[in-house]
Short mmCIF file of C-alpha atoms and ligand atoms in Angstrom, two decimals:
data_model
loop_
_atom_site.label_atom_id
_atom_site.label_comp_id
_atom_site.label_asym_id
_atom_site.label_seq_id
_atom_site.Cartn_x
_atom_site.Cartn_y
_atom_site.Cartn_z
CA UNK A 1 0.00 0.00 0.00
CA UNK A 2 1.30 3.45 -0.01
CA UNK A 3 3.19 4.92 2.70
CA UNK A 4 1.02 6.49 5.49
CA UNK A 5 2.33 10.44 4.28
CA UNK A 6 -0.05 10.40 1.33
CA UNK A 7 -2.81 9.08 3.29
CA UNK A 8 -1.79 12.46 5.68
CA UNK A 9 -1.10 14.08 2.43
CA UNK A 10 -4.46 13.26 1.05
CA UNK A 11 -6.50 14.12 4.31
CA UNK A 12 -4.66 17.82 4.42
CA UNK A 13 -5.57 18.55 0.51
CA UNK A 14 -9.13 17.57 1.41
CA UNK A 15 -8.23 20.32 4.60
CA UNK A 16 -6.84 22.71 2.34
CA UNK A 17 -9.73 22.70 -0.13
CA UNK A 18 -12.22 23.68 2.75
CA UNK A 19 -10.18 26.51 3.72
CA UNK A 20 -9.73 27.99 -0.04
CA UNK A 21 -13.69 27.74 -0.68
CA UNK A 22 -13.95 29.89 2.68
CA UNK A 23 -11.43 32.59 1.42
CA UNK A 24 -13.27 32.19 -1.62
CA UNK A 25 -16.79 32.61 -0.29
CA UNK A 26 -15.56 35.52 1.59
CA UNK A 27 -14.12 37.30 -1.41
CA UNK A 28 -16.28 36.55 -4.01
CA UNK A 29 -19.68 35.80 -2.08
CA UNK A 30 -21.50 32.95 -1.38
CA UNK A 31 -22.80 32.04 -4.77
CA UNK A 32 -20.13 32.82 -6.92
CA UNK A 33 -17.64 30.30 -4.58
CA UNK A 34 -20.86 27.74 -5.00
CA UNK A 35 -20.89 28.29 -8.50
CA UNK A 36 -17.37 27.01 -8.67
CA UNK A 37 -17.52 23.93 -6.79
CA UNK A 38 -21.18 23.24 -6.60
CA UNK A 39 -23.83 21.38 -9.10
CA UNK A 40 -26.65 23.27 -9.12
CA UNK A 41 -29.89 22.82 -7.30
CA UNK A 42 -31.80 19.85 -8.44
CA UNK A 43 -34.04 21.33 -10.58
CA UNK A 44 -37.46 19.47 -10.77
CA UNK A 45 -38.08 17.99 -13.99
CA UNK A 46 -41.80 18.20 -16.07
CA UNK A 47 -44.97 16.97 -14.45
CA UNK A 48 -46.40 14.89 -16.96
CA UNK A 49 -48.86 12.91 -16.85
CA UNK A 50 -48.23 9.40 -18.77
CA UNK A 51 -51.18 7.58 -19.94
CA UNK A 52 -50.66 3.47 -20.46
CA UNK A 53 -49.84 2.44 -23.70
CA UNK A 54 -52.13 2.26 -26.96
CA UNK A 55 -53.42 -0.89 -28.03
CA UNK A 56 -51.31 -1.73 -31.07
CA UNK A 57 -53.22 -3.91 -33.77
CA UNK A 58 -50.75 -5.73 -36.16
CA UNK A 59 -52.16 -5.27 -39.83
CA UNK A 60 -52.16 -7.94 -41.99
CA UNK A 61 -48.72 -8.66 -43.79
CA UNK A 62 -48.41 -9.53 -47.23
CA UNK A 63 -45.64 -11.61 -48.74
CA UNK A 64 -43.47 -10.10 -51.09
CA UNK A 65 -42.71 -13.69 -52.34
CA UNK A 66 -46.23 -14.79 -52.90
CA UNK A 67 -46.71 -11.20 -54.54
CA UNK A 68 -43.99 -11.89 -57.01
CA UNK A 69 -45.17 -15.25 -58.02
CA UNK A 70 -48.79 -14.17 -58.65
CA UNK A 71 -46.95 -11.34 -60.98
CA UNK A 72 -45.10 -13.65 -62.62
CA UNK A 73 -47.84 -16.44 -63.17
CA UNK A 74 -50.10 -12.99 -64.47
CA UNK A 75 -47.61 -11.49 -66.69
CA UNK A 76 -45.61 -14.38 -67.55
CA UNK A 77 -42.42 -12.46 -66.68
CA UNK A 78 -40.69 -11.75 -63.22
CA UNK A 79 -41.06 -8.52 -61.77
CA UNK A 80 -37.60 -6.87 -62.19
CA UNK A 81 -35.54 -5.36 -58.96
CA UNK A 82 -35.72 -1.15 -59.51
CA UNK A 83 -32.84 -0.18 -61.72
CA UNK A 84 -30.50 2.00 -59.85
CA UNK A 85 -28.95 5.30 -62.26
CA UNK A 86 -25.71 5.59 -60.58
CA UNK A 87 -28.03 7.48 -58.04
CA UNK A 88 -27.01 9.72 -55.54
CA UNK A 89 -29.35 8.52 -53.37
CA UNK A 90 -28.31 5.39 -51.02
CA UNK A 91 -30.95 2.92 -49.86
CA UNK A 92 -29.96 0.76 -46.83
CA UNK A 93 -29.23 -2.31 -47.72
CA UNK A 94 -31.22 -3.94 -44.66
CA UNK A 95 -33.93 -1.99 -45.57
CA UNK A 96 -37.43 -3.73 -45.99
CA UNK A 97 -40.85 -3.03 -47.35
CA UNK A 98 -43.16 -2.21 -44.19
CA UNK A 99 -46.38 -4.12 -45.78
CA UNK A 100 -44.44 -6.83 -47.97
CA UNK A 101 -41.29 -7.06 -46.45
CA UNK A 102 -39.58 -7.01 -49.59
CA UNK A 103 -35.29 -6.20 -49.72
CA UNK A 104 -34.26 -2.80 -50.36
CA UNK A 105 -33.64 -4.34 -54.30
CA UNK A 106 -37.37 -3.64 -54.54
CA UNK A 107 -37.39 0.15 -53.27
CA UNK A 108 -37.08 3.42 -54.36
CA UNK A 109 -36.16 6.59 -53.09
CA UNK A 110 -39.49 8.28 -53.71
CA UNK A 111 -38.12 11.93 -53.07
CA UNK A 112 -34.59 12.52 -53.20
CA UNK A 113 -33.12 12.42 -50.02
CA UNK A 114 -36.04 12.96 -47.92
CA UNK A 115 -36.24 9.38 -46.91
CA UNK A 116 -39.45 8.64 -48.30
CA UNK A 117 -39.77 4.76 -50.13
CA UNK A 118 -41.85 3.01 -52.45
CA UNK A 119 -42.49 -0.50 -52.64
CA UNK A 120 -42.82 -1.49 -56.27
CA UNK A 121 -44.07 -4.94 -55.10
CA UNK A 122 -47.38 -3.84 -52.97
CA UNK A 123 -47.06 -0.05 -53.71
CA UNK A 124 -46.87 0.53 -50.15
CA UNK A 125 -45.08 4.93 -49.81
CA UNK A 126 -43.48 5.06 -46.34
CA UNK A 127 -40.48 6.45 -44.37
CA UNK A 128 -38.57 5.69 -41.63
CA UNK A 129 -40.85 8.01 -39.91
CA UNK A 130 -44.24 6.10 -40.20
CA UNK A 131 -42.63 2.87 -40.63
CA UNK A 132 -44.24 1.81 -37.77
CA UNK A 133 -47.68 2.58 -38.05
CA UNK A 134 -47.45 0.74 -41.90
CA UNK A 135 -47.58 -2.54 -39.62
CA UNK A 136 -49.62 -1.28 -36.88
CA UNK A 137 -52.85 0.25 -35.75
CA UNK A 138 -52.36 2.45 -32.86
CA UNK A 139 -56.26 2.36 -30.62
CA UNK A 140 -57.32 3.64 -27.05
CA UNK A 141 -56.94 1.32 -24.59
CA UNK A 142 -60.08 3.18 -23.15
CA UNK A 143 -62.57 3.05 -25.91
CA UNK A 144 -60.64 0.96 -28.69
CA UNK A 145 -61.37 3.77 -31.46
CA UNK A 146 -57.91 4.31 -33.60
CA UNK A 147 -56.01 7.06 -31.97
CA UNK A 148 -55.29 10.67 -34.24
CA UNK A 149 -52.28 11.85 -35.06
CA UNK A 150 -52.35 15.46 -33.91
CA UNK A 151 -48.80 16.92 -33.29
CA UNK A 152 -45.44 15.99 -35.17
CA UNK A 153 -42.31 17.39 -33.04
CA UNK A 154 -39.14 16.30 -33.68
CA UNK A 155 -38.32 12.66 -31.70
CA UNK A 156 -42.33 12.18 -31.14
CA UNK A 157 -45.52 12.51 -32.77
CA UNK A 158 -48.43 12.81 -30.30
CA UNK A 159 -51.36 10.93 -30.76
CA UNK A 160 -55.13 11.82 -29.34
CA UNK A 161 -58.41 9.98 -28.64
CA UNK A 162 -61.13 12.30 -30.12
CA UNK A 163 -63.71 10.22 -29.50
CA UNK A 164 -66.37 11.79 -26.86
CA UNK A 165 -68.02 8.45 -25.64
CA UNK A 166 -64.28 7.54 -24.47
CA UNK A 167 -64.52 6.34 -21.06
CA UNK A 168 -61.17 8.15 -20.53
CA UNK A 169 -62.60 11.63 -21.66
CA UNK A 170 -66.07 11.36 -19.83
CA UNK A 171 -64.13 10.66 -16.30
CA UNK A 172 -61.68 13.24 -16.79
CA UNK A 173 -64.85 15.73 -17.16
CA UNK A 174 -67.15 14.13 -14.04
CA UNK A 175 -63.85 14.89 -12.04
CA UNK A 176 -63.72 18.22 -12.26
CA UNK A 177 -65.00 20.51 -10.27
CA UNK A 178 -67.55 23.60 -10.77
CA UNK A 179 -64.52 25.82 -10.62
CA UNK A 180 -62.31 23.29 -12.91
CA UNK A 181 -65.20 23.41 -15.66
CA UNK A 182 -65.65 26.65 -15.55
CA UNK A 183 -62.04 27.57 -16.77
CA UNK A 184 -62.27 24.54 -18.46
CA UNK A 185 -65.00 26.12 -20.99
CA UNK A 186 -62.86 29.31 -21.38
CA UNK A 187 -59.03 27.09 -21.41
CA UNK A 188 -59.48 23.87 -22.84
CA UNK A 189 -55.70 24.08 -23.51
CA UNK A 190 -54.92 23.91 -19.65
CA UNK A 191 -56.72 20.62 -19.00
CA UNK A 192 -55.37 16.81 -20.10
CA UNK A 193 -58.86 15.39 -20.29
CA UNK A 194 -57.91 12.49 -23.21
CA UNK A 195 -56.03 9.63 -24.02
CA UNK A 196 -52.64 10.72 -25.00
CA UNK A 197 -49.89 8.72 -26.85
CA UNK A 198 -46.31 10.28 -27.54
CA UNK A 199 -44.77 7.97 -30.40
CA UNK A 200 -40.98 8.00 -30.09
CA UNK A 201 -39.23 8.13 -33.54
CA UNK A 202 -35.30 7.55 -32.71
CA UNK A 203 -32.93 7.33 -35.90
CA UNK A 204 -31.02 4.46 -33.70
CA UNK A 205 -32.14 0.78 -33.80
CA UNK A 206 -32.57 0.08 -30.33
CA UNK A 207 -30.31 -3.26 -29.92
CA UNK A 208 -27.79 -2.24 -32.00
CA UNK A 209 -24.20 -2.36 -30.65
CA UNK A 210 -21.75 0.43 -31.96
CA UNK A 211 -18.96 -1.23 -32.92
CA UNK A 212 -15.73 -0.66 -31.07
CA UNK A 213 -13.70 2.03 -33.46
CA UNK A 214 -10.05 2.60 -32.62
CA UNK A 215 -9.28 5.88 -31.57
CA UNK A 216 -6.85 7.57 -33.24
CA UNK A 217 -4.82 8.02 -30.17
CA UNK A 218 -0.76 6.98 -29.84
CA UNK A 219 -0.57 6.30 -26.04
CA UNK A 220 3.62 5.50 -27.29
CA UNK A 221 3.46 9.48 -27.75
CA UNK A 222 3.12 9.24 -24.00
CA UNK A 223 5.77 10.69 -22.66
CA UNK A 224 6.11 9.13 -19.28
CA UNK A 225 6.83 5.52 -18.03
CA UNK A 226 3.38 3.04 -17.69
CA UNK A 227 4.06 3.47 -13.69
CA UNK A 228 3.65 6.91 -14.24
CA UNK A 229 0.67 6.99 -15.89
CA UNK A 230 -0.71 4.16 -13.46
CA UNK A 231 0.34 6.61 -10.94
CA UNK A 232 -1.53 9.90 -12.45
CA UNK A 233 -4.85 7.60 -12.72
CA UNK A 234 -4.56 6.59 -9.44
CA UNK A 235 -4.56 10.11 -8.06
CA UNK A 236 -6.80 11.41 -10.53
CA UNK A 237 -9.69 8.74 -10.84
CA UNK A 238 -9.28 6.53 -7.60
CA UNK A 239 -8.85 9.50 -5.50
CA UNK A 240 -10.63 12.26 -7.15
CA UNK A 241 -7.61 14.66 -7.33
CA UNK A 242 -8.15 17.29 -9.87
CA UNK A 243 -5.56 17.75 -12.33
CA UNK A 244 -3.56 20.62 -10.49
CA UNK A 245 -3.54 18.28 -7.44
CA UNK A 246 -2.13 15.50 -9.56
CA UNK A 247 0.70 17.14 -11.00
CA UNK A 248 1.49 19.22 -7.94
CA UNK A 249 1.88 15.88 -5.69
CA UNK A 250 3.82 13.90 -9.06
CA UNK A 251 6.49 16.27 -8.31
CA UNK A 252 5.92 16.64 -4.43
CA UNK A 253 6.03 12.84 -3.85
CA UNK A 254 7.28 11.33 -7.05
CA UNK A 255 9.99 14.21 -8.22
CA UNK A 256 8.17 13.54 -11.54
CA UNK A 257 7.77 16.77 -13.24
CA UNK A 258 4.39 16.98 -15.15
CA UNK A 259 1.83 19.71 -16.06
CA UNK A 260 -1.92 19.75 -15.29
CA UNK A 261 -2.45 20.25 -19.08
CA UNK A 262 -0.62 16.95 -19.68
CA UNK A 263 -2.49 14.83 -16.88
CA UNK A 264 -6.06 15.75 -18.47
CA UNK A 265 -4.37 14.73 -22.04
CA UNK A 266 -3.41 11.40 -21.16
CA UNK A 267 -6.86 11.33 -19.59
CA UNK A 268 -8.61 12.04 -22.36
CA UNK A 269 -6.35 9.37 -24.43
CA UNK A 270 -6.65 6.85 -21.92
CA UNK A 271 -10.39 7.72 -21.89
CA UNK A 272 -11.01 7.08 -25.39
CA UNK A 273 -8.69 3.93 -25.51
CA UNK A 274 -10.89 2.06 -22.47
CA UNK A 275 -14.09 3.15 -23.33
CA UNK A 276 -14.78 0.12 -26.04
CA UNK A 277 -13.31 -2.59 -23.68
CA UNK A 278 -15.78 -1.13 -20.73
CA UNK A 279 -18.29 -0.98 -23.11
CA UNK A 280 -18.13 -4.46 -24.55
CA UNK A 281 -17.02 -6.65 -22.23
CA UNK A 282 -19.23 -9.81 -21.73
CA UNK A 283 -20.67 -8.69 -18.33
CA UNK A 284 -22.37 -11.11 -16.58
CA UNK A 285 -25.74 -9.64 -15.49
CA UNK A 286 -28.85 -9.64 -13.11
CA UNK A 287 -32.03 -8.36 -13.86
CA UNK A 288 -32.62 -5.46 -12.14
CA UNK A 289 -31.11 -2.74 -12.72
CA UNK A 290 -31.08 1.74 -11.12
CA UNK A 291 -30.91 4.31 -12.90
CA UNK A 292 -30.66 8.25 -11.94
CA UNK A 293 -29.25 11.56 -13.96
CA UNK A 294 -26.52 13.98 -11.87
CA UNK A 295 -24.96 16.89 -13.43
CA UNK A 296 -21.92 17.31 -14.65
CA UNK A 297 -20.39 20.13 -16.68
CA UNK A 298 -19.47 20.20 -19.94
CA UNK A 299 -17.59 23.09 -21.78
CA UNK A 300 -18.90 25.31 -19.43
CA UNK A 301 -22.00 24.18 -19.64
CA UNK A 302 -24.57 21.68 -17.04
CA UNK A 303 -25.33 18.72 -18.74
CA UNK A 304 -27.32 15.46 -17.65
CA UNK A 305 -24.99 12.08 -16.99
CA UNK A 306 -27.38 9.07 -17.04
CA UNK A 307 -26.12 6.50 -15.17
CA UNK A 308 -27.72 3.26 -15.25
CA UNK A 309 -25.98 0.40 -13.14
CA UNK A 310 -26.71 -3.25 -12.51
CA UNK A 311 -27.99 -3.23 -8.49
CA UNK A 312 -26.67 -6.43 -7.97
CA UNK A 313 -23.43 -6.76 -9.73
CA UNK A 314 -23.00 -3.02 -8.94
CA UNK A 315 -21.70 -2.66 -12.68
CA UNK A 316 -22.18 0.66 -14.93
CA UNK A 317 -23.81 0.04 -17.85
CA UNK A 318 -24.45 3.49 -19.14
CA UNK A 319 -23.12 6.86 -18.20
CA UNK A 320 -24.82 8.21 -21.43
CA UNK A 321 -24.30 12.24 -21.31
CA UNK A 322 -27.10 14.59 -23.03
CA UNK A 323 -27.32 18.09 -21.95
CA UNK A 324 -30.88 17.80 -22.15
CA UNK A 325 -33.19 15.61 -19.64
CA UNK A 326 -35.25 14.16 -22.25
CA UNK A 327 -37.18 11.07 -23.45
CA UNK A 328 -34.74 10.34 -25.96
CA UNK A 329 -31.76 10.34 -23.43
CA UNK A 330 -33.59 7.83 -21.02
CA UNK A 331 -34.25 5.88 -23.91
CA UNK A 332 -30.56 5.63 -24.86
CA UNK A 333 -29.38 5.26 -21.64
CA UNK A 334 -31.47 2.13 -21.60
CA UNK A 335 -30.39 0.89 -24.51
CA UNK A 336 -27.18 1.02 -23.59
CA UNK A 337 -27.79 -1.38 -20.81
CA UNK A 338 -30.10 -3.45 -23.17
CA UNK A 339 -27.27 -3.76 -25.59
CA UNK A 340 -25.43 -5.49 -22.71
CA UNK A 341 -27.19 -8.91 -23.00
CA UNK A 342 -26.94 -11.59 -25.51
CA UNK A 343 -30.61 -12.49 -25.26
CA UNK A 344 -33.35 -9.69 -23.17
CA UNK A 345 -34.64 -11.53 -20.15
CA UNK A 346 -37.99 -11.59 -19.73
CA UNK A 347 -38.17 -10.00 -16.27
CA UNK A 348 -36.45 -7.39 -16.42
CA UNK A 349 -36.36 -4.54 -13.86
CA UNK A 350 -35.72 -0.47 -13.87
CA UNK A 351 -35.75 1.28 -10.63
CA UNK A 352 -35.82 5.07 -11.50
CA UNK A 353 -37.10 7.97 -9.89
CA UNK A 354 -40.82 9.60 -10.46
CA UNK A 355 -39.52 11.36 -14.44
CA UNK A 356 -42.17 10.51 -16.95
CA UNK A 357 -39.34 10.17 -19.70
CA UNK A 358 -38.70 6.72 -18.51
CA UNK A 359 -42.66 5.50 -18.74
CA UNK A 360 -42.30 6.76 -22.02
CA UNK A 361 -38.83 5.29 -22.68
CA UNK A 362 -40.78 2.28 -21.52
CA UNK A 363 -43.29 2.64 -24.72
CA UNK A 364 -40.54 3.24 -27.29
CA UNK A 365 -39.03 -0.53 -26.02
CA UNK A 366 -42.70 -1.80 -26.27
CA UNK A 367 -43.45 -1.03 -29.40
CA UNK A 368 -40.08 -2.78 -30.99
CA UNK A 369 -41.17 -6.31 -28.28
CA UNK A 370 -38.82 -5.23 -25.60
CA UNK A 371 -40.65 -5.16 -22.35
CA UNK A 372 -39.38 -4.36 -18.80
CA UNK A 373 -40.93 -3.08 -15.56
CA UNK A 374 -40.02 0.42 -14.49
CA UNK A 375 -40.39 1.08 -10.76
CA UNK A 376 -40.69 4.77 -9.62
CA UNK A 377 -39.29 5.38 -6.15
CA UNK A 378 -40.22 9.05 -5.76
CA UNK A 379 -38.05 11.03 -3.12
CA UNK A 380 -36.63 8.81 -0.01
CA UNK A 381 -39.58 9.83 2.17
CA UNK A 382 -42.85 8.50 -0.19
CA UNK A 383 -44.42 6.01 1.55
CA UNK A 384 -45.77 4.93 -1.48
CA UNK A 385 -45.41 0.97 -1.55
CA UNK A 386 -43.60 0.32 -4.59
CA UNK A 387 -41.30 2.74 -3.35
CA UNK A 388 -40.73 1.22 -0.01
CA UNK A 389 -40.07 -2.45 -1.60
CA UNK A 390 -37.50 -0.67 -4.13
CA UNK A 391 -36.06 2.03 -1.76
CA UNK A 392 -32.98 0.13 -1.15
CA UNK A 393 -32.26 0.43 -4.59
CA UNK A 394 -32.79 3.87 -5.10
CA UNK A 395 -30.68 4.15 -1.98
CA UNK A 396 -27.70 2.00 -4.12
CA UNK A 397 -27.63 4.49 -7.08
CA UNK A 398 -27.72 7.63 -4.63
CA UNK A 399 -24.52 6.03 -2.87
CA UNK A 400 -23.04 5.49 -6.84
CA UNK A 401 -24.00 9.08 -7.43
CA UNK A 402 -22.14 10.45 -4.32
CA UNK A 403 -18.96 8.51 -5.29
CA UNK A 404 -18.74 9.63 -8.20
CA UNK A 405 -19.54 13.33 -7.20
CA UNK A 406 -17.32 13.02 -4.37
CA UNK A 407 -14.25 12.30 -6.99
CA UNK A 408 -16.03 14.40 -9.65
CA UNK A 409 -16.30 17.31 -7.48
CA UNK A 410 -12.72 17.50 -6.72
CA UNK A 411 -11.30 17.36 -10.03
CA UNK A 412 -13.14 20.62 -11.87
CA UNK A 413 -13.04 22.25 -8.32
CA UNK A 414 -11.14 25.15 -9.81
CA UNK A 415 -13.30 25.73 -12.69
CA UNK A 416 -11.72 23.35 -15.01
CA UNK A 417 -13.92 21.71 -17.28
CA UNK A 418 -11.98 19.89 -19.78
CA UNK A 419 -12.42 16.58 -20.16
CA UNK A 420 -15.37 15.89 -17.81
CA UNK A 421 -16.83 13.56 -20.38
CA UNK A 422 -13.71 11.62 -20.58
CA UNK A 423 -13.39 11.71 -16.85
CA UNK A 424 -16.88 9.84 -16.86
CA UNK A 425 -15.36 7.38 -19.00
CA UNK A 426 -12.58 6.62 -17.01
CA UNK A 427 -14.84 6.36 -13.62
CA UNK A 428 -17.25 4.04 -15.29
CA UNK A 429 -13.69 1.89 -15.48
CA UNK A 430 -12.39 2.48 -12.54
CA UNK A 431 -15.98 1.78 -10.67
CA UNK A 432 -16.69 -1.69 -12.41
CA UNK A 433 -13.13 -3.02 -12.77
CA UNK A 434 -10.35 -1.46 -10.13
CA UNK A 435 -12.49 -0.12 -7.39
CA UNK A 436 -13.43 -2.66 -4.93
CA UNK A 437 -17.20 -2.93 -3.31
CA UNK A 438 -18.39 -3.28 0.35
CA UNK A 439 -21.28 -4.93 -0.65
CA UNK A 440 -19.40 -7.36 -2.53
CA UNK A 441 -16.87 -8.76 0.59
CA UNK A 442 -14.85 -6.14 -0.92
CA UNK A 443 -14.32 -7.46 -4.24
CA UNK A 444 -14.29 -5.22 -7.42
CA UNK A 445 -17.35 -5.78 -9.22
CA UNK A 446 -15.91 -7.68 -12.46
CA UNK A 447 -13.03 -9.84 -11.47
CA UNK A 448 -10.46 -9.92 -14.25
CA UNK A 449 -7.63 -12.50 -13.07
CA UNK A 450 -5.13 -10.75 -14.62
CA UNK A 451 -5.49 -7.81 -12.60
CA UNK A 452 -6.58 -9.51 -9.58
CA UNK A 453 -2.35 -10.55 -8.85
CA UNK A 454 -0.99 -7.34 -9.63
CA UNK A 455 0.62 -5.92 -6.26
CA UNK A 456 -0.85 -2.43 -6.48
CA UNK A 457 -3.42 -0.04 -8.25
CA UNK A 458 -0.66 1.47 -10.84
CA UNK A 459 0.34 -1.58 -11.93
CA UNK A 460 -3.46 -2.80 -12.34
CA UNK A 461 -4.13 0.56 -14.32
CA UNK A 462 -1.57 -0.08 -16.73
CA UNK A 463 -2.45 -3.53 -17.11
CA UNK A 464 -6.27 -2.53 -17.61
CA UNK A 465 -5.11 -0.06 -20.42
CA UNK A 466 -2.88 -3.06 -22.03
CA UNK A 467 -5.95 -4.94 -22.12
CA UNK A 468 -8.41 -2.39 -24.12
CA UNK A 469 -5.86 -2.08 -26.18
CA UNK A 470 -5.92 -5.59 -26.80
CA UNK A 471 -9.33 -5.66 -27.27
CA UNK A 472 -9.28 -3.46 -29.98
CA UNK A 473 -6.61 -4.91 -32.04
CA UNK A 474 -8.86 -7.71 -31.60
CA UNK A 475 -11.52 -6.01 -33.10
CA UNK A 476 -9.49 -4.55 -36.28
CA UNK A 477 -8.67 -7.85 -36.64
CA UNK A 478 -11.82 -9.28 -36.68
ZN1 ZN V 1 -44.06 -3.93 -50.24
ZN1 ZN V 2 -60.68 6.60 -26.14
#
C-alpha cells in the first residue's frame, strides 16, 4: 500500500480545499464560490402525466414472395428489382418493405433524399418516420377507437383519442370541479382530459451495438513511463484529485515533473482507448437494474450524466451524457444497458425515480417487443409501496451518485472543465473493474484474473489499459 504520508497528504488537501472555498466565499460571495464547486440545485423535472400504452393492432402482412409469383404467373415475366442510375441517393441495404417485407432491391427513393420509399411490389409509400404505423394500428386502450395523429415534433408525434363516448374523456370531465369546468369552458388548452400517446421516432435501432472504433490516439506518444501513468490515474480517478492536485503531488512525492495540461491529455487518451473494452465486455448480469441523472459540466456548460448500473453486480452500464433531460436520453441510456445482453430476459427490472421520460422510454421498447418493468421510487420519504419495496435500490444508485460526485467534485473544483466527459469514462472503469465494493466482501465488481495478482493499483491501471488495447486490435482484426 502506499506509505502512510499520502494518506496524511491526502486528508490535508481535502483540509486545504475547505479553507480555499472559505477565502473564496468571503471574497467573491456565497454564490459565486458555489458556483465554482457546486452542481446546481436539483431542478425538478416536467410533471407529466403518462397515460398506459395504446393498443397496437398488427395489420395484416403480405408476402413479397407470394406477390412476385402471382406477378409472374399474371404477366408471364418476373417482376424486375428497380434499376439504380448511378443514383445519388443510397438505400440501406437492410432496408425492408413495411407491408411486404420485400429487400431494399425492390425500393425506391421516392423523393430525393427525404427518406421517403416506395415498394414497387405492394405499392406501399413510407419512411422511416411512419414505418411503424405501416404494420400497426395504434387504438385507445379506453374506448378501442384508432387514436389521431395530432402533433409531429421532432423525436415524437403525439397521438389523441377524439372520441367523446371515451370512457377516458367522460371521467376526466365528471372529475372536475364547478370551478375546474368553468375555466375549463374558457381554457381547454390547460386541461389533459384524453387519451394521449407520444410515439418516439429515434434514428437508432434500439439493440444495435456500436462497434468498437479505434481511436486515433498513440498512447507510445506518451511521454512518461506506464508506472507513471498508473500513478496519475490513481490520483486522478481513484482518489478524485483534480488535475492541479495530480501534477502538484507527481512532483511533491514522485519528483516527476508533469503539467496539469498533460495529466487531463493522457486522460482524455486513456479515456477514449478504455471506453470500447468497458463498453463491450461480456458482463455477466442480473435483472434489475437503477438508474438516476446527476450533473456534470461540460464546456462550461450543465449537462445530464445518465447513469444506469446493474444493483446487484454493482456494474455501470451506461453513463450516457445529453445536456438535455429528455425522453430520448432515457431511452438511450437504456439501450445502452439493453445492448449489454446476448438475449433480453424476460423479467427485467428499472428502478428510477418519479420522471415521466422513462414510462415513455418504456413505450418506445414496447413497441419494438422489448418489455421491462419500471419502478418509480419518488423522493426517499414516499411512503408509497412500490417505493418502499424498491427504496434500497434507489438508496444503491444515490450512494453510486455520491462517489462519483465526491471524486467528480474535486477534479473541476477550480473551474476546469476539460475533459469531464472523458473523466466519466474513465470512472465508469475504474468503478466496475479497479475499485473494490463493500457490498461485494470487498471485491471489485468484475473480477479480471489478470489484474486480480498485480501488487498495487498502478500496476493494475496499466495492465487494464494493455488490455483495451488488446481488445481493440482484436476487433481490427476481426
Ligand atoms: Zn411492399
Ligand atoms: Zn378513447
Amino acid at each position: 500500500m502506499y506509505p502512510q504520508f499520502i494518506t496524511y497528504l491526502l486528508k490535508y488537501i481535502k483540509f486545504q480545499e475547505k479553507i480555499i472555498f472559505m477565502l473564496m466565499s468571503i471574497i467573491l460571495g456565497k454564490s459565486v464560490a458555489r458556483g465554482l464547486y457546486d452542481e446546481p440545485i436539483d431542478k425538478p423535472y416536467r410533471k407529466l402525466e403518462v397515460d398506459e400504452m395504446p393498443i397496437i393492432e398488427t395489420l395484416e402482412k403480405l408476402d413479397y414472395k407470394k406477390l412476385l409469383k402471382d406477378y409472374q404467373d399474371k404477366h408471364d415475366k418476373p417482376l424486375k428489382p428497380v434499376i439504380r442510375r448511378n443514383s445519388v441517393v443510397k438505400i440501406p441495404a437492410n432496408l425492408t418493405c413495411p407491408k411486404c417485407s420485400a429487400p431494399s432491391d425492390y425500393l425506391y427513393a421516392n423523393n430525393g433524399d427525404k427518406g421517403q420509399y416506395l415498394c414497387k411490389v405492394c405499392d406501399c409509400l413510407f419512411s422511416k418516420k411512419n414505418r411503424f404505423l405501416k404494420e400497426a394500428i395504434l387504438r385507445c386502450p379506453h374506448c378501442l377507437k384508432s387514436l389521431e395523429r395530432i402533433k409531429e415534433r421532432k423525436d415524437f408525434d403525439v397521438f389523441k383519442c377524439k372520441n367523446n363516448n371515451c370512457s377516458y374523456y367522460k371521467q376526466k370531465l365528471n372529475q372536475m370541479t364547478k370551478e375546474e369546468k368553468k375555466r375549463f369552458k374558457q381554457d381547454p388548452q390547460a386541461f389533459k382530459v384524453r387519451y394521449i400517446f407520444r410515439e418516439f421516432q429515434l434514428d437508432f435501432d434500439p439493440l444495435v451495438k456500436e462497434t468498437p472504433v479505434k481511436p486515433k490516439v498513440d498512447l507510445s506518444r506518451i511521454y512518461a513511463s506506464p508506472h507513471t501513468l498508473g500513478l496519475i490515474l490513481t490520483y486522478y480517478v481513484n482518489y478524485g484529485l483534480s488535475a492541479r492536485k495530480t501534477a502538484a503531488l507527481m512532483y511533491d512525492v514522485h519528483e516527476v515533473k508533469i503539467t496539469a495540461q498533460t495529466i487531463l491529455n493522457y486522460a482524455n487518451s486513456v479515456a477514449l482507448i478504455t471506453k470500447p473494452f468497458v463498453d463491450h465486455y461480456p458482463y455477466e448480469l442480473s435483472n434489475s437494474f437503477c438508474g438516476d441523472e446527476t450533473y456534470i459540466r461540460v464546456k462550461g456548460k450543465w449537462h445530464y450524466l445518465f447513469f444506469f448500473f446493474d444493483a446487484v453486480k454493482k456494474v455501470i452500464l451506461s453513463y450516457h451524457v445529453s445536456p438535455n433531460r429528455d425522453t430520448t436520453s432515457a431511452i438511450k441510456a437504456i439501450g445502452d444497458v439493453l445492448t449489454k445482453f446476448k438475449e433480453i430476459p424476460k423479467d427485467l427490472t428499472f428502478v428510477v425515480d418519479g420522471n415521466p421520460i422513462y414510462i415513455l422510454a418504456q413505450h418506445y421498447f414496447a413497441q419494438h417487443d422489448i418489455d421491462f418493468d419500471v419502478h418509480k421510487v419518488i423522493g426517499l420519504t414516499n411512503n408509497d409501496p412500490v417505493s418502499e419495496e424498491h427504496r434500497p435500490l434507489k438508496q444503491i444508485i444515490e450512494r453510486l451518485n455520491r462517489t462519483f460526485k465526491g471524486n467528480y467534485r474535486a477534479t473541476t473544483g477550480f473551474g476546469s472543465q476539460m475533459g469531464s466527459v472523458s473523466y466519466v469514462k474513465l470512472f465508469a472503469a475504474y468503478f466496475n473493474f479497479l475499485r473494490p465494493h463493500a457490498s461485494l466482501e470487498n471485491q471489485v465488481p468484475v473480477v479480471i484474473p489478470e489484474l486480480k495478482t498485480l501488487p498495487h493499483m498502478p500496476a493494475r491501471w496499466t495492465k487494464l489499459i494493455a488490455l483495451s488495447q488488446e481488445f481493440l486490435i482484436e476487433q481490427q482484426s476481426a
